[in-house]
PDB file of C-alpha atoms in Angstrom:
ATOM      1  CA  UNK A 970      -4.198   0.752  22.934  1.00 47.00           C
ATOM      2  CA  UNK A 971      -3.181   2.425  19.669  1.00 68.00           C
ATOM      3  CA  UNK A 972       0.229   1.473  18.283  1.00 78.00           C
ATOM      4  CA  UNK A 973       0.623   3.282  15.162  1.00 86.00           C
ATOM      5  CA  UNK A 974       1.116   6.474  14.019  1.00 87.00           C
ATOM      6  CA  UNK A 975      -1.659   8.167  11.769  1.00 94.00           C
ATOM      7  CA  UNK A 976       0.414  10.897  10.150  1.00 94.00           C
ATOM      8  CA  UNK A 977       3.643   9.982  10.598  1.00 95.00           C
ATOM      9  CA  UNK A 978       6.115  12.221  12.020  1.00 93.00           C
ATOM     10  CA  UNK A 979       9.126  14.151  10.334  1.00 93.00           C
ATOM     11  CA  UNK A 980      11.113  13.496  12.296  1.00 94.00           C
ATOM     12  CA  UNK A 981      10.643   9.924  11.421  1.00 94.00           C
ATOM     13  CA  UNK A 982      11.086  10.528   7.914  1.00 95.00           C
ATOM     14  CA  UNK A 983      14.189  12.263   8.385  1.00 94.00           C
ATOM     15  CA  UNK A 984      15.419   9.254  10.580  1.00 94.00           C
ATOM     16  CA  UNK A 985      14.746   6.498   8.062  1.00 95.00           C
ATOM     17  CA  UNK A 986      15.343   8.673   4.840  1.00 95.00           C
ATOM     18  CA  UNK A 987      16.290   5.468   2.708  1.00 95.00           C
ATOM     19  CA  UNK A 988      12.604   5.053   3.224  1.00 97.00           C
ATOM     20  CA  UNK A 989      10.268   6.960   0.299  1.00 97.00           C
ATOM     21  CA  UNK A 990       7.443   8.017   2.926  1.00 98.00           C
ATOM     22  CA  UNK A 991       5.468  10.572   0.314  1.00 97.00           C
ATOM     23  CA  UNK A 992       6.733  12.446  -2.825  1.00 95.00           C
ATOM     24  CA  UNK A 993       6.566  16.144  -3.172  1.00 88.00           C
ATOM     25  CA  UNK A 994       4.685  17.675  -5.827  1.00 89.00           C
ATOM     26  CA  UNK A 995       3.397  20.837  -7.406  1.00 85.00           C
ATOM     27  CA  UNK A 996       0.609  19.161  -9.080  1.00 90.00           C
ATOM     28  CA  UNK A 997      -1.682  18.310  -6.201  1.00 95.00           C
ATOM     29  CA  UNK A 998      -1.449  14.682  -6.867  1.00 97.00           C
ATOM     30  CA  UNK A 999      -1.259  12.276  -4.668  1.00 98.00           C
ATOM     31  CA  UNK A1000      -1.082   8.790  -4.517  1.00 98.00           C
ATOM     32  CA  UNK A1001      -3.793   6.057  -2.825  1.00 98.00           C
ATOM     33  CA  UNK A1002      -2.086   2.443  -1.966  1.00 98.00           C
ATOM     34  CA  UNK A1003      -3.959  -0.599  -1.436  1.00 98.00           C
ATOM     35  CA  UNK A1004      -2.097  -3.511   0.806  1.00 98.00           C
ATOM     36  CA  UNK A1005      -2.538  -7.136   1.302  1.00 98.00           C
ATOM     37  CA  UNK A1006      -4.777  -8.604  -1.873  1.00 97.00           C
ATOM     38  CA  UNK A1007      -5.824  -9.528  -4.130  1.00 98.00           C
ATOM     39  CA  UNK A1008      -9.054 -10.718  -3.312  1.00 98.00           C
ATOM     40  CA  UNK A1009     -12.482 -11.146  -4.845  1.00 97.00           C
ATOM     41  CA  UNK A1010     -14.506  -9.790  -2.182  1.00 96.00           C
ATOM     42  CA  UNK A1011     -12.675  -6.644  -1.989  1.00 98.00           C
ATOM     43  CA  UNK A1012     -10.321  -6.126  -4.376  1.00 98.00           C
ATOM     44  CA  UNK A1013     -13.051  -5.781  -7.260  1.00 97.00           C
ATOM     45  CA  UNK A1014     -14.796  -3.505  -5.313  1.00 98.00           C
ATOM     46  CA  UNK A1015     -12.139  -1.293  -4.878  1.00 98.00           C
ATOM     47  CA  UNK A1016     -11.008  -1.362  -8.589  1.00 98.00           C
ATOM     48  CA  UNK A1017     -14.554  -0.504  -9.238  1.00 98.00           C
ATOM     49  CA  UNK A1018     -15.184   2.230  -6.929  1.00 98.00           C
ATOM     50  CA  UNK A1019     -11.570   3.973  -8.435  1.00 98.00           C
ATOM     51  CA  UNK A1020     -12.541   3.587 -11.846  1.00 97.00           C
ATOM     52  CA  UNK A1021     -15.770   5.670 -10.891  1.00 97.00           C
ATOM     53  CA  UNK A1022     -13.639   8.325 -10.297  1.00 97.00           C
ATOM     54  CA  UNK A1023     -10.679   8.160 -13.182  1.00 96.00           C
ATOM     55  CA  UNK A1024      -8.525   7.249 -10.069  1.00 97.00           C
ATOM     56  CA  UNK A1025      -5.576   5.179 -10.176  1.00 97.00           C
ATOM     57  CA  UNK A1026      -3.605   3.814  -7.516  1.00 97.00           C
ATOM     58  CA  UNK A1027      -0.921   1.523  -6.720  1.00 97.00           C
ATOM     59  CA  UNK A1028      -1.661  -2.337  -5.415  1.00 97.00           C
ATOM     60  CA  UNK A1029       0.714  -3.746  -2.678  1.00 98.00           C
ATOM     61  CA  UNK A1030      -0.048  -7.355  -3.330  1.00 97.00           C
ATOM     62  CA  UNK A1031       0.314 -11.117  -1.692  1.00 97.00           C
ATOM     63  CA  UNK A1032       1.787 -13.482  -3.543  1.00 97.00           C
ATOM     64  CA  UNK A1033      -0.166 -15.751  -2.031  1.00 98.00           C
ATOM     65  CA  UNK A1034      -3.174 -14.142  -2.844  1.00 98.00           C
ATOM     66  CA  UNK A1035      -1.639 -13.666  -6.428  1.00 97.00           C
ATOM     67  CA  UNK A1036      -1.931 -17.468  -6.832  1.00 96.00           C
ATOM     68  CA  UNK A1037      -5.406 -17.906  -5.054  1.00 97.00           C
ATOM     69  CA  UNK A1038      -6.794 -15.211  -7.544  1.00 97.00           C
ATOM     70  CA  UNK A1039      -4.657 -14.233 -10.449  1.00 95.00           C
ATOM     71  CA  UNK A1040      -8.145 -12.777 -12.497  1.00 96.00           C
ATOM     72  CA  UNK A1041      -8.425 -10.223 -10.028  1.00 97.00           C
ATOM     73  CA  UNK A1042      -4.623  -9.913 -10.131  1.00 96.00           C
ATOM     74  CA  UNK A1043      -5.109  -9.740 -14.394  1.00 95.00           C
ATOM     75  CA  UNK A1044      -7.654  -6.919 -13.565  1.00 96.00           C
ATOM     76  CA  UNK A1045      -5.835  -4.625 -11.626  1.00 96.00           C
ATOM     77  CA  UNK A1046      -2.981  -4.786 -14.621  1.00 94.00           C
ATOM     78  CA  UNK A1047      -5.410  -4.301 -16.974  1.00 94.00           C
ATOM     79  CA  UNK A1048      -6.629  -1.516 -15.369  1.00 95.00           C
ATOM     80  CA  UNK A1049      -3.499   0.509 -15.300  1.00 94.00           C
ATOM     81  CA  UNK A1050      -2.778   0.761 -11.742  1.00 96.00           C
ATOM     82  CA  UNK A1051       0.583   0.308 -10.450  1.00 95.00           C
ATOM     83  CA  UNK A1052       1.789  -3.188  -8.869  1.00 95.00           C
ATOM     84  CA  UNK A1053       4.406  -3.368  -5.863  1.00 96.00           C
ATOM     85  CA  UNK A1054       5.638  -6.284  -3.683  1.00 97.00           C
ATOM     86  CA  UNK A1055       3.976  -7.486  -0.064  1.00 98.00           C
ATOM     87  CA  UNK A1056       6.013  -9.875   0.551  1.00 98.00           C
ATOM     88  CA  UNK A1057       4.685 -14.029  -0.094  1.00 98.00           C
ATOM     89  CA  UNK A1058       2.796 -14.603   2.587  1.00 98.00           C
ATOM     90  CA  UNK A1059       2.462 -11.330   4.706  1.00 98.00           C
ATOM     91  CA  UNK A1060       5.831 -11.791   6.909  1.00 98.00           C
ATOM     92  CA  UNK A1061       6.324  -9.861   9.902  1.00 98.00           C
ATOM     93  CA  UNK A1062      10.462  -8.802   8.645  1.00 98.00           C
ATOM     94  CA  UNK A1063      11.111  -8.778  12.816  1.00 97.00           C
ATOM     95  CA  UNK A1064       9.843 -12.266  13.640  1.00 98.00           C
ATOM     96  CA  UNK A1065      11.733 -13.431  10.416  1.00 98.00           C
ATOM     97  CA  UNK A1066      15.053 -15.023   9.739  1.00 98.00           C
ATOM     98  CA  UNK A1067      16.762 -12.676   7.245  1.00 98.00           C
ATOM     99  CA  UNK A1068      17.165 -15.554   4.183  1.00 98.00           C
ATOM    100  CA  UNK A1069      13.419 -16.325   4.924  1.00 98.00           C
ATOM    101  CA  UNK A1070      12.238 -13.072   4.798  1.00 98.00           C
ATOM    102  CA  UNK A1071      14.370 -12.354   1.389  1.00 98.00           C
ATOM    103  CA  UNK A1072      13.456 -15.598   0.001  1.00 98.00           C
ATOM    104  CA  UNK A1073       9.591 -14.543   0.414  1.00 98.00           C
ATOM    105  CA  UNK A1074      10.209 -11.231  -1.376  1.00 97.00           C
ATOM    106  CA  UNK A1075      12.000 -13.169  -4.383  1.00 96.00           C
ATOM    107  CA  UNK A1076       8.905 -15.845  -4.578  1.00 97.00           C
ATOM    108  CA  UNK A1077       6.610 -13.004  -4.738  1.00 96.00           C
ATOM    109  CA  UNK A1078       8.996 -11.509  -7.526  1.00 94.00           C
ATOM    110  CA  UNK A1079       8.930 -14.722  -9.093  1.00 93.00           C
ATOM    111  CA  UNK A1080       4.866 -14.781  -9.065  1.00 94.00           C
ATOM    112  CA  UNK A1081       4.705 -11.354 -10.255  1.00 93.00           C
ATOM    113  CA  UNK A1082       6.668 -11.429 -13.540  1.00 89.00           C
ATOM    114  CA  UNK A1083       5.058 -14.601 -14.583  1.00 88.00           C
ATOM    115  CA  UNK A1084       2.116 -13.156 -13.919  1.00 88.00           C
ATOM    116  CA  UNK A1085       2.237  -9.779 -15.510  1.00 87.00           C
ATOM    117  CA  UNK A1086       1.849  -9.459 -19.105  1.00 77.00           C
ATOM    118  CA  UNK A1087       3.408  -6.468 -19.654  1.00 66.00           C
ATOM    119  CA  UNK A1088       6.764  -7.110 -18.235  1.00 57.00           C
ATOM    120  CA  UNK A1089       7.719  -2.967 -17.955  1.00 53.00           C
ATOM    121  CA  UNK A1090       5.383  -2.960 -14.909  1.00 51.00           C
ATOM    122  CA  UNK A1091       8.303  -4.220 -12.859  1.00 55.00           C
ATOM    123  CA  UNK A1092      10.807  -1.753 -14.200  1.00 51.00           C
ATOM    124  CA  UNK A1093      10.313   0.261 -11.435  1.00 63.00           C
ATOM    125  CA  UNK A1094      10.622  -2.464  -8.457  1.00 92.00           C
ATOM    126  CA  UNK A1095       8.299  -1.443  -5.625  1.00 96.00           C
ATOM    127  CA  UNK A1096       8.172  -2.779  -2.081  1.00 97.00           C
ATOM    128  CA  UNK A1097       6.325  -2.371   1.112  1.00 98.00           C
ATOM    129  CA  UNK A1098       6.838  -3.874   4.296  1.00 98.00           C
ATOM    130  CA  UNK A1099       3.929  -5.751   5.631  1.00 98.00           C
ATOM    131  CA  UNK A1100       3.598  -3.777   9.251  1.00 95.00           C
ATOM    132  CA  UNK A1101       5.806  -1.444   8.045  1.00 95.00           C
ATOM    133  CA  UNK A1102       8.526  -3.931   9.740  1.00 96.00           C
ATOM    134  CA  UNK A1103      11.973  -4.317   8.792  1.00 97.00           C
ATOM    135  CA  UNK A1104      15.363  -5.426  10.119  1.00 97.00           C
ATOM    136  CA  UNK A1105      18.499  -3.237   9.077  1.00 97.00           C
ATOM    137  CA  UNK A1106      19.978  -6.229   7.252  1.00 98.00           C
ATOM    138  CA  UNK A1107      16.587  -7.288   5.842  1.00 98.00           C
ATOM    139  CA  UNK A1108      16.377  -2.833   4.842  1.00 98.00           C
ATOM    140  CA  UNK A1109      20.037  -3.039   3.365  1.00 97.00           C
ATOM    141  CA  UNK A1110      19.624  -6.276   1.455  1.00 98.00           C
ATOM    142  CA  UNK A1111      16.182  -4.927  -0.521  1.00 97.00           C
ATOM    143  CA  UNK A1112      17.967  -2.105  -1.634  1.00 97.00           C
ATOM    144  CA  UNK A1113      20.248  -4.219  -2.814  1.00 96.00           C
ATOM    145  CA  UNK A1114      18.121  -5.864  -4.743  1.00 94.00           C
ATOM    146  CA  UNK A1115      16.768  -2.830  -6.751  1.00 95.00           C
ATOM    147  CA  UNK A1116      13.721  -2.242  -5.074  1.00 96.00           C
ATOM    148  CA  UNK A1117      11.904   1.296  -3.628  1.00 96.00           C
ATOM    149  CA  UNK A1118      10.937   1.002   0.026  1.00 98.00           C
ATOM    150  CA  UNK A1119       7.340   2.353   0.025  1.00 98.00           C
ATOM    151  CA  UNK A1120       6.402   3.108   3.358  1.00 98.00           C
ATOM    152  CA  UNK A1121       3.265   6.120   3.930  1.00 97.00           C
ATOM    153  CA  UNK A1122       2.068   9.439   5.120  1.00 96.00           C
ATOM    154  CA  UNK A1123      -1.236   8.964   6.242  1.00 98.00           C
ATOM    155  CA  UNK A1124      -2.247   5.248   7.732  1.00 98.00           C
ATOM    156  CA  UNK A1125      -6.248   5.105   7.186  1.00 98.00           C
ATOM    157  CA  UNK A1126      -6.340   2.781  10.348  1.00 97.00           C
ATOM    158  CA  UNK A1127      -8.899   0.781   8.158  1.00 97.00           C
ATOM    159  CA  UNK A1128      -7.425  -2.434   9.164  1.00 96.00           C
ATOM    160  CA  UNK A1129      -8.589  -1.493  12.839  1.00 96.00           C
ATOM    161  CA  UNK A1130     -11.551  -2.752  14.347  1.00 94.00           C
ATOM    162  CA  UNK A1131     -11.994  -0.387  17.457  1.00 94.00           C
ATOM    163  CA  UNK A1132     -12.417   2.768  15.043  1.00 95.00           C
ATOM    164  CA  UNK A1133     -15.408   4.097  13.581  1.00 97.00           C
ATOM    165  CA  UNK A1134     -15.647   4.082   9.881  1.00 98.00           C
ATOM    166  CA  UNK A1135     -15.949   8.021  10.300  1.00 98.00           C
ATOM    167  CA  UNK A1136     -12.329   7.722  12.359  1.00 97.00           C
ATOM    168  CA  UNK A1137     -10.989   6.371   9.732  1.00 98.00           C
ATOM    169  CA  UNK A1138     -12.175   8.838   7.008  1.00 98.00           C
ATOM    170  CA  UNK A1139     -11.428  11.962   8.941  1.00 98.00           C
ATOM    171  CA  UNK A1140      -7.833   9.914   9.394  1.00 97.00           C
ATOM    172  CA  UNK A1141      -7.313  10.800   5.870  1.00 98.00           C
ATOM    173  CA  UNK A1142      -9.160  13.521   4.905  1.00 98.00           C
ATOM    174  CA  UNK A1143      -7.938  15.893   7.961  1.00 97.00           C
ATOM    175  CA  UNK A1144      -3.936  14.815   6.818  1.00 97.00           C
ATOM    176  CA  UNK A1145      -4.172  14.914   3.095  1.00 96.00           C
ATOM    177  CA  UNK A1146      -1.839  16.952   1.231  1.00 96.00           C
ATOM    178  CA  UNK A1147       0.138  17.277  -1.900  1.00 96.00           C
ATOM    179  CA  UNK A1148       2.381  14.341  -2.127  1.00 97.00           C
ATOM    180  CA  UNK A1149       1.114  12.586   0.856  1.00 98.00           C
ATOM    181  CA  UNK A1150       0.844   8.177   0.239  1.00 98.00           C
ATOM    182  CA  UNK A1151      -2.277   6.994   1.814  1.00 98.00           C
ATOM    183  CA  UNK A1152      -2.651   3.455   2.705  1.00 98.00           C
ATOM    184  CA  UNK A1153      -6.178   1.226   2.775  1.00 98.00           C
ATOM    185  CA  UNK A1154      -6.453  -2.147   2.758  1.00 98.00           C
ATOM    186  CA  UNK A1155      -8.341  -4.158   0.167  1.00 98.00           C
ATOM    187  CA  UNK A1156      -9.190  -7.019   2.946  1.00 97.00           C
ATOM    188  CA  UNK A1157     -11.753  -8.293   4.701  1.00 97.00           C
ATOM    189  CA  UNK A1158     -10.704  -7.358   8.154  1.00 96.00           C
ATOM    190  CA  UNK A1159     -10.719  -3.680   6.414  1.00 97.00           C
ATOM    191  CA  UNK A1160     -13.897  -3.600   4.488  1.00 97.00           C
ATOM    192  CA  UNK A1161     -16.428  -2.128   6.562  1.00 97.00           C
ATOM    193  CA  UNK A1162     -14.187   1.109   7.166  1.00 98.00           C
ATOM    194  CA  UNK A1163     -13.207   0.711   3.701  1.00 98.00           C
ATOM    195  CA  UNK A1164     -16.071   0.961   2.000  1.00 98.00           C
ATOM    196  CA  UNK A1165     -17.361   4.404   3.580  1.00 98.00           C
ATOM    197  CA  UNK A1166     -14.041   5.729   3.387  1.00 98.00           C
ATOM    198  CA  UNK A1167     -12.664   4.977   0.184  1.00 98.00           C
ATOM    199  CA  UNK A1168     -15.674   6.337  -2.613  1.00 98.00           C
ATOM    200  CA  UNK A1169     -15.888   9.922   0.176  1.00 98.00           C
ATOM    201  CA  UNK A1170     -11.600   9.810   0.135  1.00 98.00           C
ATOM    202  CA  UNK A1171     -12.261   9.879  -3.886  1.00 98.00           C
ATOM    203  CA  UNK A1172     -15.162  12.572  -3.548  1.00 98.00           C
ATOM    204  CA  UNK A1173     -12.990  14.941  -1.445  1.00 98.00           C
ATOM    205  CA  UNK A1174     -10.444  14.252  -3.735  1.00 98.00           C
ATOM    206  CA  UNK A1175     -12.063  15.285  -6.890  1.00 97.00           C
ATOM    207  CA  UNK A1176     -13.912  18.460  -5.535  1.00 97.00           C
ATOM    208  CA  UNK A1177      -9.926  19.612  -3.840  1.00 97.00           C
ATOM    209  CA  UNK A1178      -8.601  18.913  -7.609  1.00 96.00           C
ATOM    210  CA  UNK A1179      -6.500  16.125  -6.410  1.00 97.00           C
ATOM    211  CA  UNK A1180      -5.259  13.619  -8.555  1.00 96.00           C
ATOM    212  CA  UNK A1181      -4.198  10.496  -7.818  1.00 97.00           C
ATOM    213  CA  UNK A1182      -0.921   9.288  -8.977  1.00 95.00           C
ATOM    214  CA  UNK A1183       0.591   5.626  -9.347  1.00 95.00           C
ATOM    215  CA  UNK A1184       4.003   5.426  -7.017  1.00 94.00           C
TER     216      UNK A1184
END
C-alpha cells in the first residue's frame, strides 16, 4: 500500500508553511534534488548524466556516506551543484530522541565544512528531512539553527520497488511545473527507476525550455 504523496497537496503546503516545498518562478526553472549519497555506483552516474545536459542540481547528502566516499563528495563540489544536509546517518526525526537527532545534523555539519573547499557553499544552510519526518521541537530547533527546510513538490517514487520505471517517470513528467522541487535518489535501492527516469526527466526538460536551478 502506497504511503506517500506524489504531488503533494496545497493544502499541505499551506499547513506546514515554515516548510520551502517549491519556489515560484517566472523563468521556467526548476530545481532536481538528489537524496541519500554519495555513492560510487550511483552518484557518478548521476553527475554524469546532468552534466550531459548543462543541468545542475542540488545533492542532499549522508554524512556517512560523505566519509565512506569524500572523491565523489569532491566531485559533486567541483561540479557546481548545490550541497544540503541529510542528516548523519539517515535518521528517521520520529523514532529519534530530539538531542540525537540534532546532534546528527551538527556531525553532518561538521563533515561538510571540513570537507568543502569552498567554504561559501554553506552560506546558505540547506536541510532535508530523511522521510520527510520531523518532530515540532526537532522543526523549531533547525530553524534555529539557520537552516532552510527543503521538503518537495513532486516525489519520483524512485526509491520504490513495486513501481515501474515508466511510473516513476510519468510521476514527474505529468507534475512538472515552474518552480516545482523534484526529488530522486542517487542509491542503489533507486537505480533501476533512476536510470530511465533521470536522462528522459533531463530530455523533457530541455525540449519544455526548463532549466534547472540549484535550491
Amino acid at each position: 500500500m502506497k504511503l506517500y504523496w506524489i504531488n503533494t497537496h496545497w493544502i499541505i503546503k499551506k499547513l506546514f508553511s515554515g516548510f520551502i516545498w517549491d519556489k515560484t518562478n517566472t523563468k521556467n526553472t526548476v530545481y532536481l534534488t538528489f537524496d541519500d549519497g554519495p555513492i560510487p555506483e550511483v552518484t557518478q552516474w548521476v553527475i554524469e548524466t546532468l552534466k550531459g545536459y548543462n543541468a545542475k542540481a542540488t545533492f542532499f547528502c549522508i554524512g556517512d556516506n560523505i566519509d565512506k566516499n569524500p572523491a565523489v563528495f569532491k566531485k559533486i563540489e567541483d561540479d557546481g551543484h548545490g550541497i544540503g544536509n541529510h542528516t548523519y546517518n539517515h535518521l528517521n526525526g520520529w523514532k529519534t530522541k530530539n538531542k540525537i537527532y540534532l546532534d546528527n545534523i551538527k556531525k553532518c555539519e561538521e563533515k561538510l565544512q571540513h570537507s568543502l573547499k569552498k567554504k561559501n557553499n554553506l552560506q546558505s544552510k540547506l536541510f532535508r528531512p530523511p522521510y520527510g519526518k520531523l518532530k515540532n521541537a526537532q522543526y523549531r530547533a533547525i530553524r534555529q539553527l539557520g537552516y532552510k527546510i527543503i521538503m518537495w513538490d513532486i516525489l519520483s517514487a524512485d526509491f520504490d520497488p513495486f513501481i515501474s520505471k515508466e511510473k516513476c517517470l510519468e510521476n514527474v513528467l505529468t507534475n512538472i511545473k515552474s518552480g516545482s522541487i523534484i526529488v530522486f535518489h542517487d542509491s542503489i535501492k533507486a537505480s533501476n527507476n533512476l536510470e530511465y527516469a533521470l536522462p528522459k526527466t533531463l530530455e523533457y526538460l530541455k525540449q519544455n525550455n526548463f532549466t534547472c536551478g540549484i535550491l
